[in-house]
Short mmCIF file of C-alpha atoms in Angstrom, two decimals:
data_model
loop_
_atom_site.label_atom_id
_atom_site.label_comp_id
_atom_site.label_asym_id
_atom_site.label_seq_id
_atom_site.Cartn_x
_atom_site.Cartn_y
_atom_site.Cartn_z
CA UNK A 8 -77.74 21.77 -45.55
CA UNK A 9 -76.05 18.99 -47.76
CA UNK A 10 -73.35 22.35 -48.25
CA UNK A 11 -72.98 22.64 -44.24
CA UNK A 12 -72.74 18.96 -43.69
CA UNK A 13 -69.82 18.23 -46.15
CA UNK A 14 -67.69 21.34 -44.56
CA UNK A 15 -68.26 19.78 -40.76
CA UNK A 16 -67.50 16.81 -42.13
CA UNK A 17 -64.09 17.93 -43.69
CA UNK A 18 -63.19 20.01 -40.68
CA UNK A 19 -63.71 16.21 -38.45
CA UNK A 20 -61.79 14.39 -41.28
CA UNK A 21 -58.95 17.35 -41.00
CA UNK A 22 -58.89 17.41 -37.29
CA UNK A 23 -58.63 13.33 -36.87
CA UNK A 24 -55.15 13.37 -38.89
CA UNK A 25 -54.11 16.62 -36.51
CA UNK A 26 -54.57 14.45 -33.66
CA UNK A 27 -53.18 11.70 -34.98
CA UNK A 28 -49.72 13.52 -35.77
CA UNK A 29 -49.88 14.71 -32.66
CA UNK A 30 -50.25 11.57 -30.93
CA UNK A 31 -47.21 10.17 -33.09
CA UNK A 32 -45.27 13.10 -32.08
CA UNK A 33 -45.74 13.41 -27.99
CA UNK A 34 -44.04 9.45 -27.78
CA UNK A 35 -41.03 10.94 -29.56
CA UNK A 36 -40.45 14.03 -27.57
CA UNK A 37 -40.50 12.47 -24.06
CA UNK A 38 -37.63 9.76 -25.41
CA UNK A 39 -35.43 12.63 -26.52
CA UNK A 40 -36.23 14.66 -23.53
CA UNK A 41 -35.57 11.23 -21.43
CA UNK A 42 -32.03 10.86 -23.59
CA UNK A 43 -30.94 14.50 -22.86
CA UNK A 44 -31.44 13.88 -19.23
CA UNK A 45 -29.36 10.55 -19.61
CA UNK A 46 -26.52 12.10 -21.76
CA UNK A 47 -26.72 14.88 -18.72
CA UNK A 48 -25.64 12.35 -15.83
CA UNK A 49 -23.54 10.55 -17.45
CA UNK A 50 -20.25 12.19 -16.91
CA UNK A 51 -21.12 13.08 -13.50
CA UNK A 52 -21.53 9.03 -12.80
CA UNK A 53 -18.08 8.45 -14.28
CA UNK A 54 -16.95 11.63 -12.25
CA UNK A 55 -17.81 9.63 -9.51
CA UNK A 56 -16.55 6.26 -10.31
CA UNK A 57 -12.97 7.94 -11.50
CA UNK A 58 -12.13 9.12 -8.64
CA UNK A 59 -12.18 6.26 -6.06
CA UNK A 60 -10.08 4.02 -7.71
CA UNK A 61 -9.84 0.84 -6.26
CA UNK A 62 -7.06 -1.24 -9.01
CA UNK A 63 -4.55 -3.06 -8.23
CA UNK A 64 -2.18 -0.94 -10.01
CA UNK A 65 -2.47 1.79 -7.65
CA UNK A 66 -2.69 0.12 -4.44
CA UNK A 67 -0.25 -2.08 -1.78
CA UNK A 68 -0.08 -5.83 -3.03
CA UNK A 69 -3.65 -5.99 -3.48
CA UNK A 70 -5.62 -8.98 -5.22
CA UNK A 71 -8.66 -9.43 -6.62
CA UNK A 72 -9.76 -11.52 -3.77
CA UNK A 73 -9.04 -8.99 -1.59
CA UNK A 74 -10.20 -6.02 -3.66
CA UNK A 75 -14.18 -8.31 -3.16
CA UNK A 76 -14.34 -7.17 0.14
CA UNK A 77 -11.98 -3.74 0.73
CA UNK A 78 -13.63 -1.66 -0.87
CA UNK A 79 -11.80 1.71 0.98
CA UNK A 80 -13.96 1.89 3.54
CA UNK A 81 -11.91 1.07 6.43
CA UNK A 82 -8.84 3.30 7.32
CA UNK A 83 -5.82 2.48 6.13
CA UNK A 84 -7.10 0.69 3.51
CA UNK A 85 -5.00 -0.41 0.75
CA UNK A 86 -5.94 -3.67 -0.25
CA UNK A 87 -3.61 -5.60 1.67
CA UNK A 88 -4.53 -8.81 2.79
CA UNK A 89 -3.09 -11.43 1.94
CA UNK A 90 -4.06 -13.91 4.18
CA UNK A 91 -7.79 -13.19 3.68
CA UNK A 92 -8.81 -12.25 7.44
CA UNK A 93 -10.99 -9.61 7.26
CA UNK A 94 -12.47 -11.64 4.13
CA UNK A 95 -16.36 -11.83 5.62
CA UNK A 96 -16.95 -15.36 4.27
CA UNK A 97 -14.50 -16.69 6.57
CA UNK A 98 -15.40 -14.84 9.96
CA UNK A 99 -15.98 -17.03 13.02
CA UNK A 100 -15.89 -16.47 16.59
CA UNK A 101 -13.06 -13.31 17.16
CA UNK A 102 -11.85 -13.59 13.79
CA UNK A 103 -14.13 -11.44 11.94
CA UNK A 104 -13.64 -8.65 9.71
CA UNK A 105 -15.05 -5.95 12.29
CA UNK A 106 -12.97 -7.83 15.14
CA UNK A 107 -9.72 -7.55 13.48
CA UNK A 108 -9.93 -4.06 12.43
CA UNK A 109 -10.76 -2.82 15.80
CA UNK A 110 -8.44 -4.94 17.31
CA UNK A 111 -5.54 -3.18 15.19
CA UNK A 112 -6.38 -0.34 16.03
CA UNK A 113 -6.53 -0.67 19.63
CA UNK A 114 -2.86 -2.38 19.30
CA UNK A 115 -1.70 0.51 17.19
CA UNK A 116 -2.64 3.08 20.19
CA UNK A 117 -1.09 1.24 22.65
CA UNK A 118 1.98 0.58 20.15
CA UNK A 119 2.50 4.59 19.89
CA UNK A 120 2.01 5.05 23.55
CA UNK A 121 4.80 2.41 23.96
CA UNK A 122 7.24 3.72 21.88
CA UNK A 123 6.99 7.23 23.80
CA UNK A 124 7.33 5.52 27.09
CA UNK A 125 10.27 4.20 25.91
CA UNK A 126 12.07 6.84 24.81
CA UNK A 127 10.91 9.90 26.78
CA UNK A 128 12.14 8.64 30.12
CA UNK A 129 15.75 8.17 29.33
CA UNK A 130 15.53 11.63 26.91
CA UNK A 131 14.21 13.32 29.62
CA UNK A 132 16.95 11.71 32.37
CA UNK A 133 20.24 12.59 29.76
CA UNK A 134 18.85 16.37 29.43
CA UNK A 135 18.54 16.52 33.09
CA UNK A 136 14.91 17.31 33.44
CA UNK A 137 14.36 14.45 35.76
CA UNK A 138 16.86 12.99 38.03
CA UNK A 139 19.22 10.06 36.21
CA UNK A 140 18.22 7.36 39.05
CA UNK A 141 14.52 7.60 37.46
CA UNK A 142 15.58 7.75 33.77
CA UNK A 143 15.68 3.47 33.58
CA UNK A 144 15.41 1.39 30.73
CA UNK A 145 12.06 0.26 29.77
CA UNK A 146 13.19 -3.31 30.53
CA UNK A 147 14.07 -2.39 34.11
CA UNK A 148 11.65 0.15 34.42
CA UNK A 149 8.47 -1.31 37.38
CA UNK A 150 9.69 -5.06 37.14
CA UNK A 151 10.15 -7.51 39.71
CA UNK A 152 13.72 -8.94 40.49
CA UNK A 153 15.97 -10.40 39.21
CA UNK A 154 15.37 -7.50 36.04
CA UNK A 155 14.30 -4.88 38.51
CA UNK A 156 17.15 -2.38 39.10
CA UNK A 157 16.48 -2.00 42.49
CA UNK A 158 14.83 1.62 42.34
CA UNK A 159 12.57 1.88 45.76
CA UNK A 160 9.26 2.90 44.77
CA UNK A 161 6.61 4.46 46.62
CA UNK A 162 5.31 0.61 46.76
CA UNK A 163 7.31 -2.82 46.35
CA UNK A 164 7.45 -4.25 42.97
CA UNK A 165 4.71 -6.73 43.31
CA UNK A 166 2.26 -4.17 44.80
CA UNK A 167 2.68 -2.18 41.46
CA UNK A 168 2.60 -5.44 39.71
CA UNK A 169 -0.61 -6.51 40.82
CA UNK A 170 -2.25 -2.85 41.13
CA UNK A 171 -1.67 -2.75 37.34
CA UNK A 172 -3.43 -5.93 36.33
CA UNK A 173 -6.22 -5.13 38.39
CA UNK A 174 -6.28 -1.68 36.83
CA UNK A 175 -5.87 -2.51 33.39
CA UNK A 176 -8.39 -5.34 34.02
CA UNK A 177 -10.68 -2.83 34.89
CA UNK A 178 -10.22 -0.44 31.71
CA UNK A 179 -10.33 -3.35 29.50
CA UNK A 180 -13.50 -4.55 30.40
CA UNK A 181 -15.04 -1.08 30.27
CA UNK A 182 -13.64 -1.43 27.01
CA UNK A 183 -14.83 -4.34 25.60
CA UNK A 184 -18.56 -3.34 27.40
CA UNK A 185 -18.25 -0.56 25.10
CA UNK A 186 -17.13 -2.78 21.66
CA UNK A 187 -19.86 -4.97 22.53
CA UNK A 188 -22.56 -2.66 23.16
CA UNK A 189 -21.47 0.87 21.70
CA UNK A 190 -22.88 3.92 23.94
CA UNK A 191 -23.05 1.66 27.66
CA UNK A 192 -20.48 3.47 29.18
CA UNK A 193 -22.01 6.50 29.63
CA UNK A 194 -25.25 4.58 30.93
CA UNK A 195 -23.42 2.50 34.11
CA UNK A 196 -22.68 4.85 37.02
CA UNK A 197 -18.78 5.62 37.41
CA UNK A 198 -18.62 7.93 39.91
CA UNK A 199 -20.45 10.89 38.26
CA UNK A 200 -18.61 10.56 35.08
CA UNK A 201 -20.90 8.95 32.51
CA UNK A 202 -21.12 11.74 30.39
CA UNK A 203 -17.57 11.91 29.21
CA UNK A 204 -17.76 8.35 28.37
CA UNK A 205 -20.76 9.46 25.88
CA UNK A 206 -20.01 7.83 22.51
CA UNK A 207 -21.29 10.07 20.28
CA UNK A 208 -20.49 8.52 16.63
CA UNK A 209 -22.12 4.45 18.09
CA UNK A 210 -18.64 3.31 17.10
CA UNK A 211 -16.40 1.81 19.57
CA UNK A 212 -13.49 2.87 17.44
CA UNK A 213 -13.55 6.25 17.60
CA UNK A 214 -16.02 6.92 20.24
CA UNK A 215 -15.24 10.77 20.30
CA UNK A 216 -16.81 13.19 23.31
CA UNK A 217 -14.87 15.16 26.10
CA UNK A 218 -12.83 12.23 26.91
CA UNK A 219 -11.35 10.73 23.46
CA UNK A 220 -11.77 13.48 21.42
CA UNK A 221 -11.19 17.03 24.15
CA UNK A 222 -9.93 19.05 21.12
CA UNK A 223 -13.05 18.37 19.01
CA UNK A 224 -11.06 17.33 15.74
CA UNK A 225 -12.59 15.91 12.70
CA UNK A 226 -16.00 18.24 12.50
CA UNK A 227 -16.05 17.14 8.63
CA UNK A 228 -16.41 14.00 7.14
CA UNK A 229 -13.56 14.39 5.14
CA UNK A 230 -11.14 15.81 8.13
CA UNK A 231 -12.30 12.63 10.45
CA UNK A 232 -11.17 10.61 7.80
CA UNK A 233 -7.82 12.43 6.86
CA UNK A 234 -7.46 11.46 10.92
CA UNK A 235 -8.42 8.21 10.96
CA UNK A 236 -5.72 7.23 8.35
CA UNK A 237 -3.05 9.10 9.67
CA UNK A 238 -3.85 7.64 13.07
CA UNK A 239 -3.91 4.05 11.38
CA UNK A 240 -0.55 4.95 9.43
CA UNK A 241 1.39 5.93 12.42
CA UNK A 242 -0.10 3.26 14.92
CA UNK A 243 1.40 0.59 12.07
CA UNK A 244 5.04 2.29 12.02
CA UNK A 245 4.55 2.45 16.08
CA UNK A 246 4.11 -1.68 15.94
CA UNK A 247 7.22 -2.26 13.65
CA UNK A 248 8.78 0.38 16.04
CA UNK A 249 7.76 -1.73 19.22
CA UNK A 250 9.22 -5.09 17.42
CA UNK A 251 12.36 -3.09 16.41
CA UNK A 252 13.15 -2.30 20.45
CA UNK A 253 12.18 -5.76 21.53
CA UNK A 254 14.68 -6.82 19.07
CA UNK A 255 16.92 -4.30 19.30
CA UNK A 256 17.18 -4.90 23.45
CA UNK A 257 17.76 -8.64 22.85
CA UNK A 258 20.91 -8.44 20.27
CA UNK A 259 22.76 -4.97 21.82
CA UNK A 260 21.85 -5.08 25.71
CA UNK A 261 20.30 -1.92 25.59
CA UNK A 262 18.16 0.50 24.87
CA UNK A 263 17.18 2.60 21.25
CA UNK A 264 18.24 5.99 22.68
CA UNK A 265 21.78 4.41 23.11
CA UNK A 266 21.64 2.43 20.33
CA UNK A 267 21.02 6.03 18.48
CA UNK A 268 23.48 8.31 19.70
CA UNK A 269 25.89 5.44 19.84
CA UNK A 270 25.34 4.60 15.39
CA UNK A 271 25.39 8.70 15.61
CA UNK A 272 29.06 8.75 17.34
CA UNK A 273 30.72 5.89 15.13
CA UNK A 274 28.38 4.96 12.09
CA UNK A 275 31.03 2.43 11.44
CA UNK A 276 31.41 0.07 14.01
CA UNK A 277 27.70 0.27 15.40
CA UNK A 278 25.24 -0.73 12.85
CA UNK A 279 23.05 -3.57 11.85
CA UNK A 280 25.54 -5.75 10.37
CA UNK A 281 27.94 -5.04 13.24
CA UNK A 282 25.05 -5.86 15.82
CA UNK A 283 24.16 -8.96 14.35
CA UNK A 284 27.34 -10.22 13.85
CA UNK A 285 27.98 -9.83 17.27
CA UNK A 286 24.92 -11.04 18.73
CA UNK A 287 24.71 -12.54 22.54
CA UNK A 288 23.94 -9.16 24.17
CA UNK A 289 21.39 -9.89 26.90
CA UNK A 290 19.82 -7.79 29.62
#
């Protein structure tokens, strides 16, 4: 018996240390196991990070003020800003971040519009696809007199004056119903056509459906926002564009097709320096 007792008693005192060890040794295998798993994302996480960089060094006259709040984002992006207006701590009223962003935008559309209806008129009027008598100059083109050149619409010039405010009027409220409350548009009854007003994304940016996006571009993330900067991009050169004509009207007298073909014929004696050295040209 005293035999039997002392060999359950070693097998309890052998076991105990057993356990023991193995206690000790569980701790140390979930840390390791725990590590691996750590060392495992951590290149993927710098992956990441690497390849949206955001420095100064690669980007347009940013600054670290503006680099707090552009993060890339918006399109276009590039860090410029360097009067801090889309800067969030200093929104108020229509200057906010989200207000001058869309409001850009909208300016760049009708910026590229512009430029096309000022060129493709007189294009079309020198190749002879329309008659000459319709191919005017954008600065005589639907005004009242004294700049009207006297072309006899199919209504006088303050008819068409007054049709387009109240028309625009129109659009721009619908507009602005739809900045304000994305997705109304194709809730208010127009006639039958609420559905093509649907704004599918809830931004009244790019509000897509039938109407503002027929061709059903940008099905990928990453193709919507190849778009969206390349819209951005050329809506910006379209506003420089826009200022260059305005200008360009005021010191030559006429318009940018002319002003083309005419640097094109003599490179010499019409260019910038001549034009501003010989500025006094009016309409």
């Amino acid at each position: 018996m005293a035999t039997m007792r002392a060999a359950m008693l070693g097998r309890k005192v052998a076991a105990a240390p057993a356990a023991a060890r193995s206690a000790r040794a569980a701790p140390v295998a979930a840390p390791r196991r725990a590590a691996c798993k750590a060392a495992d994302k951590e290149p993927a996480e710098e992956t990441a990070v690497a390849t949206v960089d955001r420095s100064k060094d690669t980007l347009w006259f940013a600054s670290d003020q503006s680099l707090s709040y552009l993060d890339g984002t918006l399109a276009g992006d590039y860090g410029f800003d360097p009067l801090g207006l889309s800067d969030p701590e200093g929104a108020g009223g229509f200057i906010s971040p989200q207000w001058i962003s869309y409001a850009e935008l909208i300016h760049a559309r009708f910026a590229m519009l512009g430029v096309a209806g000022v060129a493709t008129p007189e294009l079309l009027g020198r190749w002879g696809i329309i008659p000459e008598s319709t191919a005017l100059p954008w600065y005589e083109s639907g005004v009242i007199e004294p700049l009207s050149a006297g072309f006899d619409y199919w209504a006088d010039p303050y008819t068409l004056f007054f049709g387009q405010v109240v028309l625009m009027g129109f659009a721009e409220f619908r507009r602005w119903g739809d900045y304000d409350n994305p997705g109304s548009l194709s809730k208010q009854w127009f006639l039958g056509m609420e559905p093509i007003f649907a704004n599918e994304n809830g931004d009244s940016k790019y509000p897509g459906g039938p109407m503002f996006n027929m061709f059903s571009l940008g099905q990928t993330e990453e193709g919507l926002k190849t778009l969206k900067d390349k819209e951005i991009s050329n809506g910006r050169l379209a506003m420089m564009a826009m200022l260059g004509v305005f200008v360009q009207s005021f010191v030559t007298g006429t318009t940018p097709v002319t002003n083309l073909i005419d640097h094109l014929s003599d490179p010499m004696h019409n260019n910038i320096l001549v034009s501003f050295g010989n500025i006094g040209g009016s309409f």
